[in-house]
């Protein structure tokens, strides 16, 4: 058989024919063979694998070896013995060198085949010795990475015993120091980075399994980078090890290094310079943290000579790294520290001054949010340095001209930054650059860690979490045994409510809830995500209910137990104690409403009506003349209001039981907001061209925008809602086909809300398509947000009380002021029912910072609002008593005015600002003024909670102790949180022990006060950049 196979693979027969015959040979491996035949087949397959001249022969060798080795395991065990493996590792195979990675590939394949055989233990012992020998010979990156892969798959081959393990780790560190990239093309660089990552990953595994090897390995690392041998330059690949060093060790290690009398100044200078070079490694993490910590440690022990030498040697290199987005965050942090602490001379600053202008212009041309954020930080740094080293106008004038449009820090802030950054301010103690592990902020709320441009999800999740009744329903569900999205949401809500951590990483929920068309690590539309999430939750529950109904109808006895299990899993979603039909899903109960559309023919007065379900209303910005017009809107092109303003999701089919109308967006999302054709047609309405042009000017010059807004009244959410409900006249090309008239006729279209949701979600349609520039622009108009919103709901009867709170019944919209929908209503149309004014309290506001939907940053304002109490505020006193409100209603004040006046004395620290990991107290005044203070920060998605609701969650339950009104958690959830909290306390204890040696701690960030209401929110992403930071092009790789 081996002769036949050997002749076949070397013959000139067509490749398809060879494959067929090889398949027959592989299939014949099951037939009994003599020991000599098996050995011949193993020898042939080994030769093909290791010396095959083409990929086909090597593939045939692997297939034959695996097949015959599996069916003739005893014979293969005798063939694949210690002598064979040792010969391969020490002498190679024929002309194949023993340092070829193919040797290790073959050995790994052999180990898999004999894993269950006793002789494998002997091979493990052999490989433990040979692995140590290999790393001592300084293998090249491909061979070293392949060895580490083998050792990772077979950890039994790792050197055993403390002495051998320690020697292996130290030698592996030195091997990495000898790594060099063999090419400069993108594919070669990517391969090189992956090989280095493979090797450093194995070291991390060994350190984790044997912690005693970590400190000696770090000592070896420092010995390598501090060596003064000019003939050998350690590889920058050593930077890959830094991310695996626990940050808790930073204080102890830095103090040990800076106070060790055996470490000479020359060695420390060399080590520090090489660590700064590590900033060029594309995947380095925490390198800047260690560099800044070492700089501060040297300042603390007053080794200023080293600091001066290193700063002057490396400041230009660090500055040049700012050109590369992938390493820019770390480089800017180190540059800021080096410049701000180098305060005795302008020499270091003047080394980079000639390069500042070109970098600033590059950032401006990028137009990326990440570049803009970095430009703001760089500008602040430059202003600080020019303030400190004044008197060089010839050097600074070009820089001032380049950054004239950027905000300038105040003199007080500059002085504070300089005073905190000087070397002398750090000499009394050893500060730490490490952000301390701290518990929840003083707000008691938990942040969400940005997983890479996931602020769109974080802001929406925090808004849903702060929707108190919805959160309580989710937490109260009995979802044991389910692996649904609702179960993952419950898990996330439970951790947000009960974890002791400052911020939680929602990785599992993000992967489960991310729409499939969303590109990971790129900015997305939060409104689209919200619609997709609610639709998924709704459809999931509806599917489980349908499954439950189907299963319960079956009577087959052998399926009875399976049916009961399916019913149990499906019915858990129906356990939320809320008034209303039990057939409604939780999403319908909390966010579902109904809209009725009526079209009246103006010729014969016949009417057609239809009802539509919605979970959110998308409010378009009305043209400037609409607020002053006394006639109805006239739409003479496509149905703008249908396509642009009315957006609901697939809930329309669940309530009405029919196919959703074409004017509803069945899938929900950003596509309708961004509908290019619709927006273009919308821009053809009267005066809309001027509006489009003004919006373009707003993006180009925010100051012009501010001047234009001064001369006109600010729009309010009420205005946009009234415009949404205002009648339309369908005429011209958009005439209505009247069946009674049997022809196209002018018609009036009206929309009425006939069933209000528990939580009203309003999306402000801020993104419009610019047909001239073929890009999407953001409408930056400021919109006033009422704290109390009254939603006109037209019911079947005219005397239906809204709730138990005593709001007036049958109040006309005009009773509370001018209402656009009322003003535009033709006098010939009769009211079928009086609108009921349903009061809503503002619960959450999701803010978008930026000028386009594809970039920027999201954050949210929120507060606890329920509908069960008179005022709806969880922490509000009895100031909003029903008696007071009714008394004021008797004096003809509207409920909205009454509540707004009563809330003027707002309870302090009632509002929260959720900005990814950071949660701070804020105020409603800050919410109202956000756009006027930061023109690119605009309210985008609003959550309002219906007041005096009968669907509030009853906290007086017998289920157990409730925390802040929330229901008790299921046991498995509570166990998971308890386990994580214990781990967190252990981390805190470790941090406290390591930081007990330092007298004080300061922040290494360039802006020590972080984000508050006086600072713009900045960009998105864990590295501070909303757009840059991907590993996409060779231009972003720096070596």
Short mmCIF file of N, CA and C in Angstrom, two decimals, residues 725-781:
data_model
loop_
_atom_site.label_atom_id
_atom_site.label_comp_id
_atom_site.label_asym_id
_atom_site.label_seq_id
_atom_site.Cartn_x
_atom_site.Cartn_y
_atom_site.Cartn_z
N UNK A 725 -48.90 65.59 15.61
CA UNK A 725 -50.34 65.30 15.62
C UNK A 725 -51.15 66.24 14.75
N UNK A 726 -50.53 67.26 14.16
CA UNK A 726 -51.26 68.24 13.37
C UNK A 726 -51.82 67.60 12.10
N UNK A 727 -52.99 68.06 11.64
CA UNK A 727 -53.58 67.52 10.40
C UNK A 727 -52.71 67.84 9.19
N UNK A 728 -52.86 67.00 8.17
CA UNK A 728 -52.18 67.23 6.91
C UNK A 728 -53.22 67.30 5.80
N UNK A 729 -52.97 68.16 4.85
CA UNK A 729 -53.81 68.22 3.66
C UNK A 729 -53.08 67.47 2.55
N UNK A 730 -53.66 66.38 2.08
CA UNK A 730 -53.09 65.59 1.01
C UNK A 730 -53.61 66.13 -0.31
N UNK A 731 -52.73 66.76 -1.09
CA UNK A 731 -53.13 67.39 -2.33
C UNK A 731 -52.03 67.24 -3.36
N UNK A 732 -52.28 67.75 -4.55
CA UNK A 732 -51.27 67.69 -5.60
C UNK A 732 -50.95 66.26 -5.98
N UNK A 733 -49.66 65.96 -6.04
CA UNK A 733 -49.22 64.61 -6.39
C UNK A 733 -49.57 63.60 -5.31
N UNK A 734 -49.93 64.08 -4.14
CA UNK A 734 -50.19 63.19 -3.02
C UNK A 734 -51.67 63.10 -2.69
N UNK A 735 -52.51 63.32 -3.70
CA UNK A 735 -53.95 63.25 -3.45
C UNK A 735 -54.35 61.85 -3.00
N UNK A 736 -55.46 61.81 -2.30
CA UNK A 736 -55.98 60.57 -1.74
C UNK A 736 -57.02 59.96 -2.70
N UNK A 737 -56.92 58.64 -2.93
CA UNK A 737 -57.91 57.99 -3.79
C UNK A 737 -59.12 57.64 -2.94
N UNK A 738 -60.20 58.30 -3.19
CA UNK A 738 -61.44 58.08 -2.44
C UNK A 738 -62.27 57.03 -3.17
N UNK A 739 -62.58 55.95 -2.48
CA UNK A 739 -63.37 54.89 -3.09
C UNK A 739 -64.79 55.35 -3.38
N UNK A 740 -65.30 56.21 -2.53
CA UNK A 740 -66.67 56.67 -2.74
C UNK A 740 -66.76 57.59 -3.95
N UNK A 741 -65.75 58.47 -4.09
CA UNK A 741 -65.74 59.36 -5.25
C UNK A 741 -65.15 58.66 -6.47
N UNK A 742 -64.45 57.55 -6.26
CA UNK A 742 -63.81 56.79 -7.34
C UNK A 742 -62.82 57.65 -8.10
N UNK A 743 -62.11 58.51 -7.38
CA UNK A 743 -61.11 59.37 -8.04
C UNK A 743 -60.18 59.92 -6.97
N UNK A 744 -59.10 60.54 -7.45
CA UNK A 744 -58.17 61.20 -6.54
C UNK A 744 -58.78 62.50 -6.05
N UNK A 745 -58.75 62.69 -4.75
CA UNK A 745 -59.35 63.88 -4.15
C UNK A 745 -58.41 64.45 -3.09
N UNK A 746 -58.55 65.77 -2.87
CA UNK A 746 -57.88 66.36 -1.71
C UNK A 746 -58.47 65.76 -0.44
N UNK A 747 -57.61 65.53 0.53
CA UNK A 747 -58.08 64.90 1.76
C UNK A 747 -57.32 65.46 2.95
N UNK A 748 -57.91 65.26 4.11
CA UNK A 748 -57.27 65.67 5.35
C UNK A 748 -56.91 64.42 6.15
N UNK A 749 -55.67 64.36 6.56
CA UNK A 749 -55.18 63.22 7.33
C UNK A 749 -54.89 63.67 8.75
N UNK A 750 -55.42 62.97 9.73
CA UNK A 750 -55.17 63.30 11.13
C UNK A 750 -54.74 62.03 11.85
N UNK A 751 -53.93 62.25 12.88
CA UNK A 751 -53.49 61.14 13.74
C UNK A 751 -53.84 61.47 15.18
N UNK A 752 -54.32 60.48 15.89
CA UNK A 752 -54.70 60.65 17.28
C UNK A 752 -54.14 59.50 18.09
N UNK A 753 -53.67 59.82 19.28
CA UNK A 753 -53.24 58.78 20.21
C UNK A 753 -54.47 58.32 20.97
N UNK A 754 -54.80 57.05 20.84
CA UNK A 754 -56.02 56.54 21.47
C UNK A 754 -55.71 55.65 22.67
N UNK A 755 -54.47 55.28 22.82
CA UNK A 755 -54.08 54.50 24.01
C UNK A 755 -52.66 54.88 24.38
N UNK A 756 -52.49 55.42 25.59
CA UNK A 756 -51.19 55.92 25.98
C UNK A 756 -50.33 54.79 26.56
N UNK A 757 -49.02 54.85 26.36
CA UNK A 757 -48.13 53.84 26.94
C UNK A 757 -47.79 54.18 28.40
N UNK A 758 -47.30 53.20 29.10
CA UNK A 758 -46.84 53.44 30.47
C UNK A 758 -45.60 54.33 30.45
N UNK A 759 -44.68 54.00 29.56
CA UNK A 759 -43.50 54.84 29.34
C UNK A 759 -43.55 55.34 27.90
N UNK A 760 -43.54 56.64 27.74
CA UNK A 760 -43.58 57.26 26.42
C UNK A 760 -42.15 57.55 25.97
N UNK A 761 -41.75 56.94 24.87
CA UNK A 761 -40.42 57.14 24.32
C UNK A 761 -40.53 58.05 23.10
N UNK A 762 -39.83 59.15 23.14
CA UNK A 762 -39.83 60.12 22.04
C UNK A 762 -38.43 60.21 21.46
N UNK A 763 -38.32 60.05 20.15
CA UNK A 763 -37.04 60.20 19.46
C UNK A 763 -37.09 61.45 18.60
N UNK A 764 -36.16 62.35 18.81
CA UNK A 764 -36.09 63.58 18.02
C UNK A 764 -35.26 63.31 16.77
N UNK A 765 -35.89 63.46 15.61
CA UNK A 765 -35.23 63.13 14.35
C UNK A 765 -34.24 64.22 13.98
N UNK A 766 -33.02 64.07 14.46
CA UNK A 766 -32.01 65.12 14.30
C UNK A 766 -31.11 64.92 13.09
N UNK A 767 -31.20 63.79 12.44
CA UNK A 767 -30.26 63.52 11.35
C UNK A 767 -30.99 63.62 10.01
N UNK A 768 -30.53 64.55 9.18
CA UNK A 768 -31.16 64.78 7.88
C UNK A 768 -30.14 64.62 6.77
N UNK A 769 -30.64 64.28 5.60
CA UNK A 769 -29.76 64.05 4.46
C UNK A 769 -29.57 65.34 3.67
N UNK A 770 -28.32 65.67 3.39
CA UNK A 770 -27.98 66.86 2.62
C UNK A 770 -27.80 66.43 1.16
N UNK A 771 -28.76 66.74 0.27
CA UNK A 771 -28.65 66.27 -1.12
C UNK A 771 -27.52 66.93 -1.89
N UNK A 772 -27.05 68.06 -1.44
CA UNK A 772 -25.96 68.74 -2.16
C UNK A 772 -24.62 68.08 -1.86
N UNK A 773 -24.37 67.84 -0.59
CA UNK A 773 -23.09 67.26 -0.19
C UNK A 773 -23.14 65.73 -0.09
N UNK A 774 -24.36 65.16 -0.21
CA UNK A 774 -24.54 63.71 -0.14
C UNK A 774 -24.00 63.14 1.18
N UNK A 775 -24.25 63.84 2.24
CA UNK A 775 -23.90 63.35 3.57
C UNK A 775 -25.07 63.61 4.50
N UNK A 776 -25.03 62.96 5.65
CA UNK A 776 -26.07 63.15 6.64
C UNK A 776 -25.63 64.21 7.64
N UNK A 777 -26.45 65.19 7.81
CA UNK A 777 -26.15 66.27 8.73
C UNK A 777 -27.00 66.12 9.99
N UNK A 778 -26.51 66.71 11.04
CA UNK A 778 -27.26 66.69 12.29
C UNK A 778 -27.91 68.05 12.52
N UNK A 779 -29.18 68.02 12.89
CA UNK A 779 -29.90 69.25 13.23
C UNK A 779 -29.54 69.59 14.67
N UNK A 780 -28.84 70.70 14.84
CA UNK A 780 -28.31 71.06 16.16
C UNK A 780 -29.22 72.00 16.93
N UNK A 781 -30.45 72.20 16.45
CA UNK A 781 -31.36 73.12 17.14
C UNK A 781 -31.57 72.69 18.58
#
